[in-house]
Amino acid sequence: MLIRGGRIVDVAGDRVGDVRVGRDGRIAATGAGLEPLAGEEVVDASSCLVVPGGVDAHTHLQLPVGDVRVSDDFRTGTAAGAVGGTTTVVDYVTAYRGEDPLEAFATWRRWAEPASVDVGLHMTFTEAVSEATVAACVEQGVTSFKLYMAYPQTLQVDDGVIVDVLRAAGRHGGLVTVHAENGGAIEALRRTALAEGRTGVFEHSRTRPALLEGEAVSRVGVLAEITGAPVYVVHVSSAPALAAVREARRRGVDMLAETCPQYLELGAELLERADGDSFVCTPPLRDPWHHEELWQGLSDGTVHTVATDHCPFSVADRRAGLRARPEGWVDFTEIPGGLPGIETRMALVWEGAVAGRITVADWVRLCAEAPAKTFGLWPQKGSLLPGADADVVVWDPSLRQRLDADALHMRTDHSPYAGRAVSGWPRLVLSRGRAVARDGRYVGEPGWGRYVPRSPRPGARG
Ligand code: MN
């Protein structure tokens, strides 16, 4: 295939030219004035951008949550991602306490078989693990490890475990990602709210204040500093957390930060609506002034990637709650948390480029290049360099797309962006050279996606 005359934007620059996709599913060449070969499909990309396929480094597909389950599996979630321009997802495996992480990994590998685009996997540890386990994960191409500083009953680990895993991961070329909120303090606020009879949706937000996110980012920055290991903070949602990232980086800590479109776009006031339980996610949505701070952080490099934390539920499951009660959840602690987003990420961040909050090059870097580099997918993913996988998005800034649930492909019956439309959507999306979406329609094939083992960070002992 020859994609002609587009504005190509990737690590090699911003220029008008052509992209040739080889029969092997890799980028064969980029340049100006490439002539079609016999039998080659020619795609006219004039008036479009041609960019590397998006890399969404934070998804939860098929995940059981309490007595319900996220509504997208790997088949539907990756198809929706493809339509929106995402051609690689890195999903979080969770090894619950007492479970063998490698067995959990095998489960997720099986779940991921019907994926339409390539899939990498992170590993979540919920208790102390041996260094041999960390090494065994790296061996399987799982080179990043998530630790929770919140949810003490199920997921949280203490600072000692964080230090141990930071050290072990550092030695084996792994990267630790953290959910940074002070779980102990949040539990106290939740207990108080329930004891005082404050059970409504908004209490979800009130009991998880931004200061407790900032505190956890600050603390993990210190733990990273004393171990000399890098650390990546997932879903940074607030100004205090952003300030803590800046402060750690100022001291020379190798701290990377991710945010998600919901923290750039959606305000805490949504939790006060009648359907407020459809907007519960963790960290919670913040007041709009935080959005401006986060856009600034994206622009100045403090925030390194934009992922989604895609974790959709049906409206019925949200109402039923984590205990799946026919009469519905009884207080805010039973509402399943998480929002759909895998399909809308590229377009929502593009809007920031259109508005001049970030540059077009920032958009490509934040959504594709930086996550690929950070998570050991580079140079296979995240660029249009010759030899890279031909994961390509032909992005048409003039395509208008509604963000209501019925106009999208994610398997959920609500959309946090309902009533809104964006300008800019993929005209064509390729995964390893194969079309997976055309003109907003999914044209891929379940099972086309492969598991992508990820590389350890260079310089580690291995
Ligand atoms: Mn998550």
Coordinates of C-alpha atoms and ligand atoms in Angstrom, one line a residue:
M1 CA 0.0 0.0 0.0
L2 CA 1.2 3.5 -0.8
I3 CA -0.3 6.3 1.4
R4 CA 0.4 9.4 -0.7
G5 CA 0.6 13.1 -0.1
G6 CA -0.2 13.3 3.6
R7 CA 1.3 15.4 6.4
I8 CA 3.5 12.8 8.1
V9 CA 4.2 13.5 11.7
D10 CA 6.4 11.2 13.8
V11 CA 9.8 11.2 15.6
A12 CA 11.4 12.0 12.2
G13 CA 9.6 15.3 11.9
D14 CA 6.6 17.0 10.3
R15 CA 6.6 16.9 6.5
V16 CA 4.4 16.2 3.5
G17 CA 5.2 12.9 1.9
D18 CA 4.3 9.3 1.2
V19 CA 4.4 6.2 3.3
R20 CA 4.9 2.8 1.7
V21 CA 3.7 -0.3 3.6
G22 CA 5.5 -3.5 2.7
R23 CA 3.9 -6.9 2.2
D24 CA 5.6 -7.9 5.5
G25 CA 3.4 -5.5 7.4
R26 CA 6.2 -3.1 8.1
I27 CA 7.0 0.4 7.0
A28 CA 9.0 0.0 3.8
A29 CA 9.8 3.6 3.1
T30 CA 8.7 7.2 3.7
G31 CA 9.6 10.0 1.4
A32 CA 8.4 12.5 -1.2
G33 CA 7.3 11.4 -4.7
L34 CA 7.2 7.6 -4.1
E35 CA 5.7 6.1 -7.3
P36 CA 3.2 3.3 -7.0
L37 CA 4.4 -0.2 -7.7
A38 CA 2.4 -2.7 -9.8
G39 CA -0.6 -3.9 -7.9
E40 CA -0.1 -1.5 -5.0
E41 CA -3.2 0.0 -3.4
V42 CA -2.8 3.8 -3.4
V43 CA -4.5 5.8 -0.6
D44 CA -4.8 9.6 -1.2
A45 CA -3.9 11.2 2.2
S46 CA -3.8 14.8 1.0
S47 CA -5.6 17.0 3.6
C48 CA -4.9 14.3 6.2
L49 CA -2.2 13.6 8.7
V50 CA -0.3 10.3 8.6
V51 CA 0.8 9.3 12.1
P52 CA 1.9 6.2 14.0
G53 CA -0.9 4.1 15.4
G54 CA -1.9 5.1 19.0
V55 CA -0.5 3.2 21.9
D56 CA -2.8 3.0 24.9
A57 CA -0.7 2.0 27.8
H58 CA -3.4 1.7 30.4
T59 CA -6.5 -0.5 29.8
H60 CA -8.7 -3.0 31.7
L61 CA -10.4 -5.3 29.3
Q62 CA -12.5 -8.3 30.4
L63 CA -11.6 -7.6 34.0
P64 CA -14.0 -8.9 36.8
V65 CA -14.7 -6.2 39.3
G66 CA -16.6 -7.4 42.4
D67 CA -19.6 -9.3 41.1
V68 CA -19.7 -7.5 37.8
R69 CA -17.2 -7.4 34.9
V70 CA -16.0 -4.6 32.6
S71 CA -18.2 -4.6 29.6
D72 CA -15.5 -4.7 26.9
D73 CA -13.5 -7.8 26.3
F74 CA -10.4 -7.9 24.2
R75 CA -12.4 -8.5 21.0
T76 CA -14.8 -5.5 21.4
G77 CA -12.3 -3.2 23.2
T78 CA -9.5 -3.5 20.7
A79 CA -12.0 -3.2 17.8
A80 CA -13.3 0.1 19.3
G81 CA -9.7 1.2 19.9
A82 CA -8.8 0.5 16.3
V83 CA -11.7 2.7 15.0
G84 CA -10.4 5.5 17.1
G85 CA -6.8 5.1 16.0
T86 CA -5.3 2.9 18.7
T87 CA -3.3 0.0 17.3
T88 CA -1.5 -1.2 20.5
V89 CA -2.9 -1.6 24.0
V90 CA -1.0 -2.5 27.1
D91 CA -3.5 -4.1 29.5
Y92 CA -3.1 -4.7 33.2
V93 CA -2.9 -8.3 34.5
T94 CA -3.8 -8.5 38.1
A95 CA -2.3 -11.2 40.3
Y96 CA -4.5 -11.1 43.4
R97 CA -3.2 -12.1 46.8
G98 CA -2.3 -15.8 46.9
E99 CA -2.3 -16.1 43.1
D100 CA 0.7 -17.0 41.0
P101 CA 1.5 -14.0 38.8
L102 CA 2.5 -16.2 35.9
E103 CA -0.8 -18.1 36.0
A104 CA -2.6 -14.7 35.9
F105 CA -0.5 -13.8 33.0
A106 CA -1.5 -17.0 31.2
T107 CA -5.2 -16.2 31.8
W108 CA -4.8 -12.7 30.3
R109 CA -2.9 -14.2 27.3
R110 CA -5.9 -16.4 26.7
W111 CA -8.4 -13.5 27.1
A112 CA -6.3 -11.5 24.7
E113 CA -6.5 -14.0 21.8
P114 CA -9.5 -12.4 20.1
A115 CA -7.8 -9.0 20.0
S116 CA -7.8 -7.1 16.7
V117 CA -4.7 -5.1 17.4
D118 CA -1.5 -5.9 19.2
V119 CA -1.5 -6.4 22.9
G120 CA 1.2 -6.0 25.6
L121 CA 0.6 -6.8 29.3
H122 CA 1.7 -5.2 32.5
M123 CA 1.7 -7.1 35.8
T124 CA 0.0 -6.0 39.0
F125 CA 1.4 -7.3 42.2
T126 CA -0.9 -7.1 45.3
E127 CA 1.5 -8.5 47.8
A128 CA 5.3 -9.0 48.3
V129 CA 6.9 -11.0 45.5
S130 CA 10.3 -12.6 45.0
E131 CA 12.9 -11.1 42.7
A132 CA 12.7 -14.4 40.8
T133 CA 9.1 -13.6 40.0
V134 CA 10.0 -10.2 38.7
A135 CA 12.7 -11.7 36.5
A136 CA 10.3 -14.4 35.2
C137 CA 7.8 -11.8 34.2
V138 CA 10.5 -9.8 32.3
E139 CA 11.4 -13.1 30.6
Q140 CA 7.8 -13.2 29.3
G141 CA 8.0 -9.7 27.9
V142 CA 6.1 -8.2 30.9
T143 CA 8.5 -5.4 31.8
S144 CA 6.3 -3.2 33.9
F145 CA 4.8 -3.8 37.3
K146 CA 1.9 -2.0 38.9
L147 CA 1.6 -1.3 42.5
Y148 CA -1.4 0.3 44.3
M149 CA -1.0 2.7 47.1
A150 CA -4.8 2.6 47.6
Y151 CA -7.5 -0.1 48.2
P152 CA -6.1 -1.7 51.3
Q153 CA -8.5 -4.6 51.4
T154 CA -7.6 -5.9 48.0
L155 CA -4.8 -4.3 46.1
Q156 CA -2.7 -2.0 48.2
V157 CA 0.9 -2.8 49.1
D158 CA 2.9 -1.0 51.8
D159 CA 6.0 1.2 51.3
G160 CA 8.3 -1.8 52.0
V161 CA 6.9 -3.8 49.1
I162 CA 7.2 -0.7 46.9
V163 CA 10.9 -0.4 47.8
D164 CA 11.5 -4.1 47.2
V165 CA 9.7 -4.1 43.8
L166 CA 11.4 -0.8 42.7
R167 CA 14.8 -2.4 43.4
A168 CA 14.0 -5.7 41.8
A169 CA 12.4 -4.1 38.7
G170 CA 15.3 -1.7 38.4
R171 CA 17.8 -4.6 38.4
H172 CA 15.9 -6.5 35.7
G173 CA 15.1 -3.6 33.4
G174 CA 11.5 -3.3 34.6
L175 CA 9.5 -0.2 35.2
V176 CA 7.2 0.2 38.2
T177 CA 3.9 2.0 37.6
V178 CA 1.9 3.2 40.6
H179 CA -1.6 4.1 41.4
A180 CA -0.8 7.0 43.7
E181 CA -3.5 7.8 46.4
N182 CA -3.0 7.5 50.1
G183 CA -5.2 4.4 50.7
G184 CA -5.1 4.5 54.5
A185 CA -6.3 8.1 54.8
I186 CA -9.0 7.5 52.1
E187 CA -10.3 4.5 54.1
A188 CA -10.7 6.7 57.2
L189 CA -12.6 9.4 55.2
R190 CA -14.9 6.7 53.7
R191 CA -15.6 5.2 57.1
T192 CA -16.5 8.6 58.5
A193 CA -18.7 9.4 55.6
L194 CA -20.7 6.2 56.0
A195 CA -20.9 6.6 59.7
E196 CA -22.4 10.0 59.2
G197 CA -24.9 8.7 56.7
R198 CA -23.3 10.4 53.7
T199 CA -23.8 7.7 51.1
G200 CA -24.4 9.6 47.8
V201 CA -22.3 9.5 44.7
F202 CA -20.5 12.8 45.4
E203 CA -18.9 11.3 48.5
H204 CA -16.8 9.2 46.2
S205 CA -15.0 12.4 45.2
R206 CA -15.1 14.0 48.6
T207 CA -13.4 11.0 50.3
R208 CA -10.5 11.0 47.7
P209 CA -9.2 14.5 47.8
A210 CA -6.5 15.7 45.4
L211 CA -4.1 16.3 48.4
L212 CA -4.1 12.6 49.1
E213 CA -3.1 12.0 45.5
G214 CA -0.3 14.6 45.8
E215 CA 0.9 13.0 49.0
A216 CA 1.2 9.6 47.5
V217 CA 3.0 10.9 44.4
S218 CA 5.4 12.8 46.7
R219 CA 6.0 9.7 48.8
V220 CA 6.7 7.3 45.9
G221 CA 9.0 10.0 44.5
V222 CA 11.1 9.6 47.6
L223 CA 11.0 5.8 47.4
A224 CA 12.2 6.0 43.8
E225 CA 14.9 8.4 44.8
I226 CA 16.3 6.2 47.6
T227 CA 16.3 3.2 45.3
G228 CA 17.6 5.0 42.2
A229 CA 14.8 3.3 40.2
P230 CA 12.5 4.9 37.7
V231 CA 8.8 5.2 38.5
Y232 CA 5.7 5.9 36.3
V233 CA 2.6 7.4 37.9
V234 CA -0.6 6.3 36.2
H235 CA -3.6 8.5 35.8
V236 CA -2.4 11.8 37.3
S237 CA -5.6 13.7 37.9
S238 CA -4.9 16.8 39.9
A239 CA -2.7 19.9 40.4
P240 CA -1.2 18.6 43.7
A241 CA -0.1 15.4 42.0
L242 CA 1.3 17.3 39.1
A243 CA 3.2 19.6 41.6
A244 CA 4.7 16.5 43.3
V245 CA 5.8 15.1 39.9
R246 CA 7.6 18.4 39.2
E247 CA 9.2 18.4 42.6
A248 CA 10.5 14.8 42.2
R249 CA 11.8 15.5 38.7
R250 CA 13.5 18.7 40.0
R251 CA 15.4 16.5 42.4
G252 CA 16.5 14.3 39.6
V253 CA 14.1 11.4 40.2
D254 CA 13.3 9.5 37.0
M255 CA 9.6 10.0 37.4
L256 CA 7.2 9.7 34.5
A257 CA 3.6 10.7 34.6
E258 CA 0.5 9.7 32.7
T259 CA -2.9 11.4 32.5
C260 CA -6.1 10.4 30.8
P261 CA -8.7 12.4 28.8
Q262 CA -11.3 12.2 31.5
Y263 CA -9.0 14.3 33.8
L264 CA -8.5 16.8 31.0
E265 CA -12.2 17.1 30.1
L266 CA -14.7 16.1 32.8
G267 CA -15.5 17.9 36.0
A268 CA -16.4 16.6 39.4
E269 CA -19.8 18.4 39.1
L270 CA -20.9 15.5 36.9
L271 CA -21.1 13.3 40.0
E272 CA -24.0 15.4 41.2
R273 CA -26.2 14.6 38.2
A274 CA -29.0 12.0 38.5
D275 CA -26.7 9.7 36.5
G276 CA -23.7 10.7 38.5
D277 CA -22.8 7.0 39.2
S278 CA -21.9 6.7 35.5
F279 CA -19.0 9.2 36.2
V280 CA -17.4 7.4 39.0
C281 CA -13.7 6.6 38.4
T282 CA -10.6 6.6 40.5
P283 CA -8.9 9.0 41.1
P284 CA -12.2 10.9 40.9
L285 CA -13.0 13.7 38.4
R286 CA -11.7 17.0 39.7
D287 CA -12.8 20.6 39.5
P288 CA -12.1 22.1 36.0
W289 CA -9.1 24.3 37.1
H290 CA -7.1 21.1 37.5
H291 CA -7.8 20.4 33.8
E292 CA -6.0 23.5 32.8
E293 CA -3.0 22.6 35.0
L294 CA -2.8 19.1 33.4
W295 CA -2.9 20.6 29.8
Q296 CA 0.0 22.8 30.9
G297 CA 1.8 19.7 32.2
L298 CA 1.3 18.0 28.9
S299 CA 2.6 21.0 27.0
D300 CA 5.7 21.5 29.2
G301 CA 6.7 17.8 29.4
T302 CA 5.8 17.1 33.1
V303 CA 3.1 14.7 31.9
H304 CA 4.7 12.2 29.6
T305 CA 1.8 10.1 28.2
V306 CA -1.9 10.1 27.7
A307 CA -3.6 6.7 28.3
T308 CA -7.2 5.9 29.1
D309 CA -7.6 3.6 32.1
H310 CA -10.4 2.2 29.8
C311 CA -12.7 0.4 32.3
P312 CA -16.3 0.5 31.0
F313 CA -19.4 -0.9 32.5
S314 CA -23.0 -1.1 31.4
V315 CA -25.4 1.3 33.1
A316 CA -27.2 -1.7 34.6
D317 CA -24.0 -3.0 36.1
R318 CA -23.2 0.5 37.5
R319 CA -26.6 0.7 39.1
A320 CA -26.4 -2.9 40.5
G321 CA -23.0 -2.1 42.0
L322 CA -20.1 -4.3 43.0
R323 CA -22.4 -6.6 44.9
A324 CA -24.8 -6.9 41.9
R325 CA -27.8 -6.0 44.0
P326 CA -31.1 -6.2 42.0
E327 CA -32.2 -3.1 44.1
G328 CA -29.0 -1.2 43.2
W329 CA -26.0 -0.1 45.1
V330 CA -26.6 1.1 48.7
D331 CA -23.7 3.6 49.1
F332 CA -21.0 5.2 47.0
T333 CA -18.4 2.5 48.0
E334 CA -20.4 -0.1 46.0
I335 CA -20.3 1.8 42.7
P336 CA -17.9 0.2 40.1
G337 CA -15.3 2.8 39.1
G338 CA -14.1 3.3 35.6
L339 CA -15.0 5.0 32.4
P340 CA -15.0 4.0 28.7
G341 CA -12.3 5.8 26.7
I342 CA -10.2 3.5 24.4
E343 CA -12.0 4.8 21.3
T344 CA -12.0 8.5 22.1
R345 CA -8.5 9.1 23.4
M346 CA -6.8 10.2 20.2
A347 CA -9.6 12.5 19.2
L348 CA -9.9 14.2 22.6
V349 CA -6.2 14.9 22.8
W350 CA -6.2 16.1 19.1
E351 CA -8.7 18.7 20.2
G352 CA -6.0 20.1 22.5
A353 CA -3.8 20.4 19.5
V354 CA -6.5 22.2 17.5
A355 CA -7.1 24.5 20.4
G356 CA -3.3 25.3 20.6
R357 CA -2.9 23.8 24.1
I358 CA -0.3 21.4 22.7
T359 CA 1.4 21.0 19.3
V360 CA 0.6 18.3 16.7
A361 CA 4.0 16.8 17.5
D362 CA 3.0 16.7 21.2
W363 CA -0.2 14.8 20.2
V364 CA 1.8 12.1 18.4
R365 CA 4.4 11.9 21.2
L366 CA 1.9 11.7 24.0
C367 CA -0.4 9.2 22.3
A368 CA 2.0 6.9 20.5
E369 CA 5.7 7.6 20.7
A370 CA 6.3 8.2 24.4
P371 CA 4.2 5.2 25.5
A372 CA 6.0 3.0 23.0
K373 CA 9.4 4.1 24.2
T374 CA 8.5 4.0 27.9
F375 CA 7.1 0.5 27.8
G376 CA 9.7 -1.3 25.7
L377 CA 7.7 -1.3 22.4
W378 CA 10.1 1.0 20.5
P379 CA 11.1 1.0 17.7
Q380 CA 8.5 -1.6 16.6
K381 CA 5.7 0.7 17.7
G382 CA 5.2 4.4 17.9
S383 CA 6.9 5.6 14.8
L384 CA 6.8 5.4 11.0
L385 CA 10.5 4.6 10.7
P386 CA 11.4 2.0 8.0
G387 CA 11.2 -1.5 9.5
A388 CA 8.7 -0.4 12.2
D389 CA 5.3 -2.3 12.3
A390 CA 3.0 -0.6 9.8
D391 CA 0.6 0.6 12.5
V392 CA -0.6 3.7 10.7
V393 CA -3.4 6.2 11.2
V394 CA -4.6 8.4 8.3
W395 CA -6.2 11.1 10.4
D396 CA -8.7 13.4 8.8
P397 CA -9.1 16.7 10.7
S398 CA -12.3 17.5 8.8
L399 CA -14.2 14.3 9.9
R400 CA -16.8 15.1 12.5
Q401 CA -17.6 12.5 15.0
R402 CA -20.3 12.4 17.6
L403 CA -19.2 10.9 21.0
D404 CA -22.6 9.5 22.0
A405 CA -22.5 5.8 22.9
D406 CA -24.6 4.9 19.8
A407 CA -22.0 6.5 17.5
L408 CA -19.1 4.6 19.1
H409 CA -18.0 1.0 19.2
M410 CA -17.2 0.4 22.8
R411 CA -19.6 -2.1 24.4
T412 CA -21.3 0.2 26.8
D413 CA -24.6 2.0 26.7
H414 CA -23.4 5.3 28.0
S415 CA -20.7 7.8 27.0
P416 CA -19.1 10.3 29.4
Y417 CA -18.9 12.7 26.4
A418 CA -22.6 12.3 25.3
G419 CA -23.9 15.3 23.4
R420 CA -20.4 16.3 22.3
A421 CA -18.8 16.0 18.9
V422 CA -15.1 16.2 17.8
S423 CA -13.5 17.3 14.6
G424 CA -10.8 14.8 13.6
W425 CA -11.1 11.1 13.3
P426 CA -9.3 8.3 11.5
R427 CA -10.1 7.8 7.9
L428 CA -7.9 4.6 7.7
V429 CA -6.2 2.6 10.4
L430 CA -3.6 -0.1 9.8
S431 CA -2.4 -2.8 12.2
R432 CA 0.8 -4.4 10.8
G433 CA -0.3 -3.3 7.4
R434 CA -3.8 -4.7 7.5
A435 CA -6.8 -2.3 7.5
V436 CA -8.6 -2.5 10.8
A437 CA -10.8 0.6 10.4
R438 CA -11.9 2.6 7.4
D439 CA -14.1 5.8 7.5
G440 CA -15.1 5.1 11.1
R441 CA -16.1 1.5 10.5
Y442 CA -14.3 -1.5 12.0
V443 CA -13.0 -3.7 9.2
G444 CA -10.5 -5.8 11.3
E445 CA -10.4 -9.4 12.2
P446 CA -10.6 -10.7 15.8
G447 CA -7.5 -12.7 16.4
W448 CA -5.3 -10.5 14.1
G449 CA -3.7 -8.9 17.1
R450 CA -0.7 -10.6 18.6
Y451 CA 0.8 -10.6 22.0
V452 CA 3.8 -8.3 21.9
P453 CA 6.6 -9.2 24.3
R454 CA 8.2 -5.9 25.6
S455 CA 11.9 -5.2 26.0
P456 CA 13.5 -4.5 29.3
R457 CA 15.0 -1.0 29.8
P458 CA 18.6 -0.9 28.6
G459 CA 21.4 -1.0 31.1
A460 CA 19.8 -3.4 33.5
R461 CA 21.4 -6.5 34.6
G462 CA 18.8 -8.7 32.8
Ligands
MN1 MN -6.3 1.4 35.9

